[in-house]
Coordinates of N, CA and C and ligand atoms in Angstrom, one line a residue:
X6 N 76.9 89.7 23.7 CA 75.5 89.8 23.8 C 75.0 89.8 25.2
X7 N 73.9 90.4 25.4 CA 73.4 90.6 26.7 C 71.8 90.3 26.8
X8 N 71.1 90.0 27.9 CA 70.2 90.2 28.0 C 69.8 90.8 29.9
X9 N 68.7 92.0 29.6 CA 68.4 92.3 30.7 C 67.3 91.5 31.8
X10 N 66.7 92.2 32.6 CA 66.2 91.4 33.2 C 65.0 91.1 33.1
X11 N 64.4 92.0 31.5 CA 62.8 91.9 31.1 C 63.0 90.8 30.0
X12 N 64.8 90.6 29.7 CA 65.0 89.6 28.6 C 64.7 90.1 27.3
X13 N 64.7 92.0 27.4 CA 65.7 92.1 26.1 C 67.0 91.7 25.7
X14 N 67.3 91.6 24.7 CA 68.5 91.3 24.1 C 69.0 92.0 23.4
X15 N 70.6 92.1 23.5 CA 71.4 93.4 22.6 C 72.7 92.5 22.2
X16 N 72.8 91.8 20.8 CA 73.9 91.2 20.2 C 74.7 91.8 19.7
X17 N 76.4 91.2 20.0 CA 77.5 91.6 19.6 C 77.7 91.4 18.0
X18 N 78.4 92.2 17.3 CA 78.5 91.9 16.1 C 79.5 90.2 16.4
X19 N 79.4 89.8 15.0 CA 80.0 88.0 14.8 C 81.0 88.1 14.0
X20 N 81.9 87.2 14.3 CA 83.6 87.2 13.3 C 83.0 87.8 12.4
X21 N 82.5 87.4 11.1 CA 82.2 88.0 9.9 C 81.7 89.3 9.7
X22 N 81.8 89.9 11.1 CA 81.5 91.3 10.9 C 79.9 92.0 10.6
X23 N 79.5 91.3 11.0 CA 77.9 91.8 10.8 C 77.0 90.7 11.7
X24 N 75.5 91.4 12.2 CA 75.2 90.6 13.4 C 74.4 89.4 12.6
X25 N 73.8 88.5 13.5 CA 72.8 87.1 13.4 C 71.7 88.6 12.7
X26 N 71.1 87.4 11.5 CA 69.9 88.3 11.3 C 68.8 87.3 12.0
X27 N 68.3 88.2 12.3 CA 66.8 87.1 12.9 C 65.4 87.8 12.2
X28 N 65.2 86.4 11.7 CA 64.2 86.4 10.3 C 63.0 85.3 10.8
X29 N 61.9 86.2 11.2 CA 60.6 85.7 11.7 C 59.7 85.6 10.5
X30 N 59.2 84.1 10.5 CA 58.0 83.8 9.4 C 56.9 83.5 10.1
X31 N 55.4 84.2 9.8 CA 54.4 83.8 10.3 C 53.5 83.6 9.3
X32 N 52.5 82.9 9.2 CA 51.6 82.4 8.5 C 50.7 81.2 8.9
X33 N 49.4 81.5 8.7 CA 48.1 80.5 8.9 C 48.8 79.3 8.4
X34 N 48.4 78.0 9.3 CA 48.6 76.9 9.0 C 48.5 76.2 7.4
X35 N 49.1 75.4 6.9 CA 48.9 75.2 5.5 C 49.4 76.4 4.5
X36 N 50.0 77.6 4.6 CA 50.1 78.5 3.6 C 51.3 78.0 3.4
X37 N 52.3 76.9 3.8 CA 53.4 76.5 3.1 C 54.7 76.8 3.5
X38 N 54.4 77.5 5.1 CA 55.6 78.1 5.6 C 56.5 77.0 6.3
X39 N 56.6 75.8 6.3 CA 57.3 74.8 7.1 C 58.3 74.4 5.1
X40 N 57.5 74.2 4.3 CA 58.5 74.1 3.2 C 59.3 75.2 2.7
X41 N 58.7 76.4 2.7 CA 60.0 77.5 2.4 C 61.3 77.6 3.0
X42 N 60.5 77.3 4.5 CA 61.9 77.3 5.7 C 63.0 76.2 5.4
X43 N 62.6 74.8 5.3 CA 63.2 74.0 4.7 C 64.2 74.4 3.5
X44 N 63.3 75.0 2.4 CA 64.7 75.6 1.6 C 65.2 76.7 1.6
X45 N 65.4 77.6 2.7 CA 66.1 78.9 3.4 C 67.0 77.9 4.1
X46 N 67.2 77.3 5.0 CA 67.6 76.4 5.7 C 68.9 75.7 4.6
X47 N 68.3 75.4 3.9 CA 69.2 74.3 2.5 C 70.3 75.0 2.0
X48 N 69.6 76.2 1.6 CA 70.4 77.6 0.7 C 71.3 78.0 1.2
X49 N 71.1 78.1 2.4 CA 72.2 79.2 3.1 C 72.2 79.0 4.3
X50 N 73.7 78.4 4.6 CA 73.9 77.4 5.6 C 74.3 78.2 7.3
X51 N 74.2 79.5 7.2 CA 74.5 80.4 7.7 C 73.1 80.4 8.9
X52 N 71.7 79.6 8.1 CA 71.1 80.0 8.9 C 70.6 78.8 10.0
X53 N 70.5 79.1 11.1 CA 70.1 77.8 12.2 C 68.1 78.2 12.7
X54 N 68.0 77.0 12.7 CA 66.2 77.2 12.4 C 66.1 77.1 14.2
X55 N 65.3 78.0 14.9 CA 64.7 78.2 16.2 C 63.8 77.3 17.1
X56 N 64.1 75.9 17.4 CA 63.2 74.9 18.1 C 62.6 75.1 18.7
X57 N 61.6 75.1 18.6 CA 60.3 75.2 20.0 C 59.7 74.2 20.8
X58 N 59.9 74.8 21.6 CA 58.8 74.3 22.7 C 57.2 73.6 22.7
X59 N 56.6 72.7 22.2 CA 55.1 72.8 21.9 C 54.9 71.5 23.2
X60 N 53.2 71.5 23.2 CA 52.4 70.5 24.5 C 52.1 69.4 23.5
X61 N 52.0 69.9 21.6 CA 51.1 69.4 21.3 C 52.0 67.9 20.3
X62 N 51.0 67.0 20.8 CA 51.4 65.4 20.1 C 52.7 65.7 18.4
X63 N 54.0 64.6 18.8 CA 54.4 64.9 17.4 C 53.7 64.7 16.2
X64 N 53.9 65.0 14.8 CA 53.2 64.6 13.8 C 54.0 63.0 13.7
X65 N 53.7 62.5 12.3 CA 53.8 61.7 11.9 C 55.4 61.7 10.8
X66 N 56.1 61.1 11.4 CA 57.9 61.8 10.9 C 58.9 63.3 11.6
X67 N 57.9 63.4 12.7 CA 58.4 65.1 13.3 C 59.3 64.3 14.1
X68 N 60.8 64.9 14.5 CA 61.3 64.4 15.8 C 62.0 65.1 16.6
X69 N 62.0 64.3 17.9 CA 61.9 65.3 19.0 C 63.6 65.9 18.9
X70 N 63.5 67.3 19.2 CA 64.6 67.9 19.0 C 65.1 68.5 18.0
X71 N 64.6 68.0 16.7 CA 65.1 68.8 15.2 C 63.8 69.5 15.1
X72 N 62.5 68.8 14.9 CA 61.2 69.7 14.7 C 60.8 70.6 15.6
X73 N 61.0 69.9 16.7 CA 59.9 70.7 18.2 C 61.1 70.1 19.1
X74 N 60.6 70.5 20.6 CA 60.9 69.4 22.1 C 59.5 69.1 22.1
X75 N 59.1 68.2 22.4 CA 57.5 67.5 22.8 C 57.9 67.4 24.0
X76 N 57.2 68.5 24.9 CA 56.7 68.1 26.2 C 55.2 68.3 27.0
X77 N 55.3 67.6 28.0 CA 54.3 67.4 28.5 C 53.7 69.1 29.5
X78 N 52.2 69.3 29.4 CA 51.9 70.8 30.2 C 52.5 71.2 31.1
X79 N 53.1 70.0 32.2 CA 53.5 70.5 33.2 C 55.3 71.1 33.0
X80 N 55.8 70.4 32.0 CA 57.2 70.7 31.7 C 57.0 72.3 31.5
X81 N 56.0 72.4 30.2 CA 56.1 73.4 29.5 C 55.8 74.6 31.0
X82 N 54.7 74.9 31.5 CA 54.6 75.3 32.5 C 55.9 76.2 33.5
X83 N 56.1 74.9 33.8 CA 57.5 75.0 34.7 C 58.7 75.7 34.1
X84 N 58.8 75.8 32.6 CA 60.2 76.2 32.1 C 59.1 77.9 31.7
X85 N 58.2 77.9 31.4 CA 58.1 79.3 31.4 C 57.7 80.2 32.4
X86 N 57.5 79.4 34.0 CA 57.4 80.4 34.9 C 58.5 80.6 35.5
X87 N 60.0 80.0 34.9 CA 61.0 80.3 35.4 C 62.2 81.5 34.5
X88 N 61.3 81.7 33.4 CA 61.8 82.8 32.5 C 62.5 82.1 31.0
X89 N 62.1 80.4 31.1 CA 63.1 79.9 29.9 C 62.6 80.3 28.5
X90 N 61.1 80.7 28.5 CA 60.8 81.5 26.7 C 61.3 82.8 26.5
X91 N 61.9 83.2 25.3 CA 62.1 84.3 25.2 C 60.4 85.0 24.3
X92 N 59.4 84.3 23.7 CA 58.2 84.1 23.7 C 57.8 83.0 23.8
X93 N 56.2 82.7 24.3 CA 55.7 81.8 24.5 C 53.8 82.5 24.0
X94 N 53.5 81.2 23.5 CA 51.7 81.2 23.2 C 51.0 80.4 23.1
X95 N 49.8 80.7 23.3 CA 48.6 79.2 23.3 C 48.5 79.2 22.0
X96 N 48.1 78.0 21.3 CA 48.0 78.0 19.5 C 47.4 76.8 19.6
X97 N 46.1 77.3 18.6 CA 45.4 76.1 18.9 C 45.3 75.0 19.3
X98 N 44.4 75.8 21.1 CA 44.9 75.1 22.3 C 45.7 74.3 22.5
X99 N 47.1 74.7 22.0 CA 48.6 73.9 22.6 C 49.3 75.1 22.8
X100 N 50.5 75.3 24.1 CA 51.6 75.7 24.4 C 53.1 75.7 23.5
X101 N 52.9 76.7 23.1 CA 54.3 76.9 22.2 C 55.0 78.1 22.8
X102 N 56.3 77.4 22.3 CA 57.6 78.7 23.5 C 59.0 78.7 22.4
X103 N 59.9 79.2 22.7 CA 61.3 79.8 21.8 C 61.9 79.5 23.1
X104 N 63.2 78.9 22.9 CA 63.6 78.8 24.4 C 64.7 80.1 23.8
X105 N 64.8 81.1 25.2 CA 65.8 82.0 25.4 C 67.3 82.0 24.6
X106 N 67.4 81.1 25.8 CA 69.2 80.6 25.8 C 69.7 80.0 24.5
X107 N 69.0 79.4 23.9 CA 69.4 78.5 22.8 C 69.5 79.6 21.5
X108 N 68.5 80.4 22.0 CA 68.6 81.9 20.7 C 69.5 82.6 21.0
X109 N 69.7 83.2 21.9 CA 71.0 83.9 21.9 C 72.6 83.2 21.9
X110 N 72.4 82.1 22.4 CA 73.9 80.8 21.7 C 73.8 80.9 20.4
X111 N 72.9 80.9 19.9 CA 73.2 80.7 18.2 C 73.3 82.3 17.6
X112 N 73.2 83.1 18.0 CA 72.9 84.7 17.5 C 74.6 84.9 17.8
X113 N 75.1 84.6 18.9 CA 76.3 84.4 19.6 C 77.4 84.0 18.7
X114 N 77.0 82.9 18.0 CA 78.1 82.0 17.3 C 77.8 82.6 15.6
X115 N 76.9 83.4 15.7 CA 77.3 84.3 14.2 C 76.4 83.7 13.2
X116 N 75.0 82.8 14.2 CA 73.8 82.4 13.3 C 73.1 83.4 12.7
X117 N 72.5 83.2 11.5 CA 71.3 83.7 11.1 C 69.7 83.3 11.9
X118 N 69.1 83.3 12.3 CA 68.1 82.0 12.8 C 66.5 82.7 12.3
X119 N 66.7 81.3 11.8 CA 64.8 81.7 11.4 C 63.9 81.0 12.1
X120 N 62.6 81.9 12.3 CA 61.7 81.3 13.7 C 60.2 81.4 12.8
X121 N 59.8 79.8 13.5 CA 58.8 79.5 12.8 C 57.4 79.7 13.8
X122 N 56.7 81.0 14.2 CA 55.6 81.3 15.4 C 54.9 82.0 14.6
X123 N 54.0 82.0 16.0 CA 52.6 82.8 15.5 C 52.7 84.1 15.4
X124 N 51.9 84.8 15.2 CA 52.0 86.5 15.3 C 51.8 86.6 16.7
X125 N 51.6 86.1 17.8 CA 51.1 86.4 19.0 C 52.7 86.4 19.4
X126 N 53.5 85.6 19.0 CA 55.1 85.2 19.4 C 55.9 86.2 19.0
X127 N 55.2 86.4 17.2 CA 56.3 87.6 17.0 C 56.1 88.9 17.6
X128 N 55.0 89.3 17.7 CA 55.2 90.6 18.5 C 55.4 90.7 19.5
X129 N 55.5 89.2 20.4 CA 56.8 89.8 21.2 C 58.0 89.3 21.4
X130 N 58.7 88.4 20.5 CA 59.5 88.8 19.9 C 60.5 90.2 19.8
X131 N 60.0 91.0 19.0 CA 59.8 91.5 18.3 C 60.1 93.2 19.6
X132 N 59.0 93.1 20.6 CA 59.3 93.8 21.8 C 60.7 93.2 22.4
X133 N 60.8 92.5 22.7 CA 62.2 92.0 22.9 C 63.5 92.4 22.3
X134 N 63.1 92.0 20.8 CA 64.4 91.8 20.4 C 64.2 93.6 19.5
X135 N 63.6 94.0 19.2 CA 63.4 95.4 18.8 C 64.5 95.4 17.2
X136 N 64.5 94.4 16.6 CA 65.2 94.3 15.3 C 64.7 93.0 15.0
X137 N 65.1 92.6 13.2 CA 64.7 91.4 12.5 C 64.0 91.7 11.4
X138 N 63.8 90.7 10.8 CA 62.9 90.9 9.3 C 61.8 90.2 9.5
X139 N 60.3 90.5 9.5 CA 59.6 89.9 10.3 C 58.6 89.6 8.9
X140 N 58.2 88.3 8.0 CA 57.4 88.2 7.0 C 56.2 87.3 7.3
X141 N 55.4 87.9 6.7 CA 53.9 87.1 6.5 C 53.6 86.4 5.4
X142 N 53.4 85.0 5.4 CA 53.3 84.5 4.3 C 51.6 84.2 3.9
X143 N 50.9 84.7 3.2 CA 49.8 84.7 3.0 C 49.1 84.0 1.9
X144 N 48.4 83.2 2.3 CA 47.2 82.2 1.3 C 46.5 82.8 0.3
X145 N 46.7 82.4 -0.7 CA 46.1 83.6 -1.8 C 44.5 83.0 -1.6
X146 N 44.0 82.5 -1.0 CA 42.2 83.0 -0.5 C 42.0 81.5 0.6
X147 N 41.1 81.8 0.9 CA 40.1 80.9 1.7 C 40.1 79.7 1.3
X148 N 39.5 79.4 0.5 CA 39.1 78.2 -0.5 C 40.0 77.4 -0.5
X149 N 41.3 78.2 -1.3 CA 42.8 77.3 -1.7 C 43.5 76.9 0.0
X150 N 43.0 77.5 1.2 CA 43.8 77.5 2.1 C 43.3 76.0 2.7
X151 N 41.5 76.3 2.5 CA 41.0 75.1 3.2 C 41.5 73.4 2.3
X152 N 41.3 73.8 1.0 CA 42.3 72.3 0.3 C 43.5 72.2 0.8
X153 N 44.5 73.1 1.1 CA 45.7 72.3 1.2 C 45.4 71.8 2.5
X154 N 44.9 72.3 3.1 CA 44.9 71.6 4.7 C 44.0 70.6 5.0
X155 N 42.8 70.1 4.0 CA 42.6 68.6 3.8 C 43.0 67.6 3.2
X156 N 44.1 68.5 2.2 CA 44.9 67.7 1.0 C 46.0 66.9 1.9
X157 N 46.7 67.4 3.2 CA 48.1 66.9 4.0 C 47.5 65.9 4.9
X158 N 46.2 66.0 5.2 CA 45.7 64.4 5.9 C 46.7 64.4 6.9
X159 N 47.0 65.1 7.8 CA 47.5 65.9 8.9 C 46.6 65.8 10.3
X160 N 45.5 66.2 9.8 CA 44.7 67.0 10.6 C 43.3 66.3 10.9
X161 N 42.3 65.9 12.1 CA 41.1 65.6 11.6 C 40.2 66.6 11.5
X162 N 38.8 66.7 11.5 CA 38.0 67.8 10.5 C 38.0 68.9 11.7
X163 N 37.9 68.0 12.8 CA 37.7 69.4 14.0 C 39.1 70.5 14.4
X164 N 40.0 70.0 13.4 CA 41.4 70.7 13.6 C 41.2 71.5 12.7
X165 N 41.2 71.0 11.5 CA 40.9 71.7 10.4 C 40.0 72.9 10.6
X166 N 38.9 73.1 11.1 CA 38.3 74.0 11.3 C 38.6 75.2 11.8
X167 N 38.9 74.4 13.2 CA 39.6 75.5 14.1 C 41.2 76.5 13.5
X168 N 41.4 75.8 12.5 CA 42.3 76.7 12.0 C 42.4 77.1 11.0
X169 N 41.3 77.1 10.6 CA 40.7 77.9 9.1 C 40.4 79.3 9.8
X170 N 39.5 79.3 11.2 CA 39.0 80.4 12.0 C 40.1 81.0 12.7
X171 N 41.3 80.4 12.7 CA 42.3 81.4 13.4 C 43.3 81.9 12.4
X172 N 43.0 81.3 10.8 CA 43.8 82.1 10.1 C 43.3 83.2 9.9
X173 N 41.8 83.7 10.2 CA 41.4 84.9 10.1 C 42.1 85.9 11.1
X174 N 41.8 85.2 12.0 CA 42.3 86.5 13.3 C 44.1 86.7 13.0
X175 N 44.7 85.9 12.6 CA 46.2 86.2 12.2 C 46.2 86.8 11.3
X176 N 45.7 86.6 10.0 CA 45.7 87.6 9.3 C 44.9 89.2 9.3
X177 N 44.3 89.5 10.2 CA 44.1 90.9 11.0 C 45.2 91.6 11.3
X178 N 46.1 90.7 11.6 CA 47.6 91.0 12.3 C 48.3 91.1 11.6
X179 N 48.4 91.2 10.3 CA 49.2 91.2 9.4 C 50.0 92.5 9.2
X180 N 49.2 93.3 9.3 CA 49.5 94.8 8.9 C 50.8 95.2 9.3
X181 N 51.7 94.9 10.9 CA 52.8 95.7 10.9 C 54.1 95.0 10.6
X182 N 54.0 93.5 9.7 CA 54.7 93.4 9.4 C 56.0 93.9 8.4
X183 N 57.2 93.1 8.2 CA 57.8 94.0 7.2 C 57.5 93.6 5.5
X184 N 57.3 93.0 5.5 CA 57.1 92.0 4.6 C 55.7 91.1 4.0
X185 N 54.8 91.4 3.0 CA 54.2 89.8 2.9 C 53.9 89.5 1.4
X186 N 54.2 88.2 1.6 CA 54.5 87.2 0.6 C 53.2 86.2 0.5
X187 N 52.4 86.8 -0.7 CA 51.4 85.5 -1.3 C 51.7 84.2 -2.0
X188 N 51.7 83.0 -1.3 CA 52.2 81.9 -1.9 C 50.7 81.1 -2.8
X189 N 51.4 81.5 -3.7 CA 50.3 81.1 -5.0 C 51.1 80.4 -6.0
X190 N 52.5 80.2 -5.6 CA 53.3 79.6 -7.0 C 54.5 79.9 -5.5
X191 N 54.8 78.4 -5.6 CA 55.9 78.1 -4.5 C 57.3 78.3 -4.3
X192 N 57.8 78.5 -6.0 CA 59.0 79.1 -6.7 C 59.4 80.4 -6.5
X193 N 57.6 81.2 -6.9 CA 57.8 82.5 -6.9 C 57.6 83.3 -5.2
X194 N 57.1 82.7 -4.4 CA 57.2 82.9 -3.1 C 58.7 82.8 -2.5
X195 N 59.0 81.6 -2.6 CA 60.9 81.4 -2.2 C 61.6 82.6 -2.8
X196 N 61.4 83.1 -3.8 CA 62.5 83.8 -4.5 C 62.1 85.6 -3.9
X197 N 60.9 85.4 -3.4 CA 60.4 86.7 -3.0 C 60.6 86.5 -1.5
X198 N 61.0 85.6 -0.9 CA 61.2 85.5 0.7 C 63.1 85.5 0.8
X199 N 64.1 85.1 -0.3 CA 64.6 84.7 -0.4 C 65.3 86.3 -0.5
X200 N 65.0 87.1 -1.5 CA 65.0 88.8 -1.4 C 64.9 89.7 -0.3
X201 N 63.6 88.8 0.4 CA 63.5 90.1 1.6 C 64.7 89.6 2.7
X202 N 64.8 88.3 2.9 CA 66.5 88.1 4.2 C 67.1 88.6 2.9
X203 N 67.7 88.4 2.3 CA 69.2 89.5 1.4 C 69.1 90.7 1.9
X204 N 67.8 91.4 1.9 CA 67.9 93.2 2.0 C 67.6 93.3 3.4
X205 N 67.1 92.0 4.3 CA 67.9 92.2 6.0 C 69.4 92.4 6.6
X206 N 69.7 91.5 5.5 CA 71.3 91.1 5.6 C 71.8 92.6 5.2
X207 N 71.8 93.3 4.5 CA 72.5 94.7 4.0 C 71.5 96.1 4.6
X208 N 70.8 95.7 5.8 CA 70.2 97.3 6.7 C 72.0 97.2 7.1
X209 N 71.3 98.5 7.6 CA 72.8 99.4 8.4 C 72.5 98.6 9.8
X210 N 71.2 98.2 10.3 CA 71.4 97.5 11.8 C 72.2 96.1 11.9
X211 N 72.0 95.5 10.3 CA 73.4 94.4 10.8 C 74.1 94.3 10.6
X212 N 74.6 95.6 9.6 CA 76.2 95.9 10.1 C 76.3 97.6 10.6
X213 N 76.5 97.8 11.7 CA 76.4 99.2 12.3 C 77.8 99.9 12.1
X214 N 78.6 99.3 12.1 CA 80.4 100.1 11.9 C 80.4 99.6 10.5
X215 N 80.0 99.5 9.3 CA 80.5 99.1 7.9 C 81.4 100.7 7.5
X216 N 80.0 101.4 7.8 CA 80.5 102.9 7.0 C 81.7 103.6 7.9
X217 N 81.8 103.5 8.7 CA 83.2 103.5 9.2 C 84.2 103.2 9.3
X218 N 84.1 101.9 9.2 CA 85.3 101.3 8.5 C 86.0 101.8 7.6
X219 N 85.0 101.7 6.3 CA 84.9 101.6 4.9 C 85.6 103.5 5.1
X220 N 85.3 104.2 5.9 CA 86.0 105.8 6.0 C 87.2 106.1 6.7
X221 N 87.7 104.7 7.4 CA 88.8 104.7 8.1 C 89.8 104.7 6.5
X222 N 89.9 105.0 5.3 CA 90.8 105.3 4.5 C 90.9 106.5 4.1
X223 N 89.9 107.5 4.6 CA 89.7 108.6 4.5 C 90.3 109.5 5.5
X224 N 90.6 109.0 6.9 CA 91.4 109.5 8.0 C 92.8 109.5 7.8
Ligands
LIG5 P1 52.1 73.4 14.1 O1 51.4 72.7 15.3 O2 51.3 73.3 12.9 O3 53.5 72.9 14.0 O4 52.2 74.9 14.5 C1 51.1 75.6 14.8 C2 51.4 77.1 15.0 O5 52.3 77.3 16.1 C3 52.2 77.7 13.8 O6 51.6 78.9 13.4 C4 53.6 77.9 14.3 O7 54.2 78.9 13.6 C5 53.3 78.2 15.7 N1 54.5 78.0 16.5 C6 55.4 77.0 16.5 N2 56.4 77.2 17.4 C7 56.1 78.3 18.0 C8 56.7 79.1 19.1 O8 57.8 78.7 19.6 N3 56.1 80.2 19.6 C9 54.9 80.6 19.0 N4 54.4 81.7 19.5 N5 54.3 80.0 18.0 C10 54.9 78.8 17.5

């Protein structure tokens, strides 16, 4: 694997013969995308979940290193004017980042990795990595979106707001994804997110020599 000096990336195929898929989930806060990942994660051990970087305070049971790194502005700062995000974004008003190195070590060792960012991250991402399955997981309305995000007692009201107003503007963004999935039934969303990585897994981009192989009995 390689990266140049804008920090695209171009990965080697992995023993098993087919590359890391890298499978980007985005979705407005509360649409339930932190428990799907948990059971993609469960299912299929193949895949390693993408830590980030945030400024903002842990939750209550999040810990440093498995959920996030919790660092302070000036950390975060300092590791991204030195090139350490392979993306980085402001999210309501906190600093969030993908560190580089740690993605391409796991793409390296023949991971799947799923990343849990905004649309501002995946698309560049996305410029970077110029491959992946990139899904949106969408709130089946307004209403249902604002309950669950009072229902997790998470958040106080001034949070809650602010991110009722920026699931709008993310969801503007929806359009070039590859994928989106309305979670209105949490069964039926898994099984429909659970389909779209299987038919990443079998493009011809993650395995690029299959059909040749497979024709080397033909020579
Ligand atoms: P939360 O604070 O609720 O964990 O996450 C808030 C938002 O930040 C979510 O939309 C989440 O996907 C996004 N986020 C988490 N990590 C990253 C990251 O590394 N980069 C970007 N761009 N967004 C992130």
């Amino acid at each position: 694997m390689t990266v140049d000096t804008s920090g695209k990336v171009t990965t080697d195929s992995d023993v098993t013969g087919r590359r890391g898929i890298v499978l980007v989930l985005c979705a407005p806060s509360g649409t339930g995308k932190t428990t799907l990942t948990k059971r993609l994660l469960k299912e299929f051990p193949r895949f390693a979940f993408s830590i980030s970087y945030t400024t903002r305070q842990p939750r209550e049971g999040e810990v440093h290193g498995k959920d996030y790194y919790f660092v302070t502005e000036e950390e975060f700062c300092e590791k991204r004017d030195v090139g350490f995000f392979a993306e980085w974004a402001e999210v309501h008003g906190k600093f969030y980042g993908t560190p580089k190195q740690a993605t391409l070590d796991k793409l390296q060792q023949g991971y799947d990795i799923i990343f849990d960012i905004d649309v501002q991250g995946a698309s560049q991402l996305y410029g970077n990595l110029k491959q992946g399955c990139y899904v949106f997981i969408l709130p089946p309305s307004r209403a249902e979106l604002e309950r669950r995000l009072r229902g997790r007692g998470t958040d106080d009201e001034q949070t809650i707001l602010r991110r009722i107003a920026n699931a709008q503007k993310e969801l503007e963004q929806a359009h070039w994804f590859n994928a989106w999935i309305v979670n209105d039934d949490l069964d039926k969303a898994y099984d429909q997110l659970r389909s779209a990585y299987i038919a990443a897994t079998l493009s011809p981009q993650s395995s690029p020599d299959l059909v040749d192989s497979i024709m080397e009995d033909w020579r």
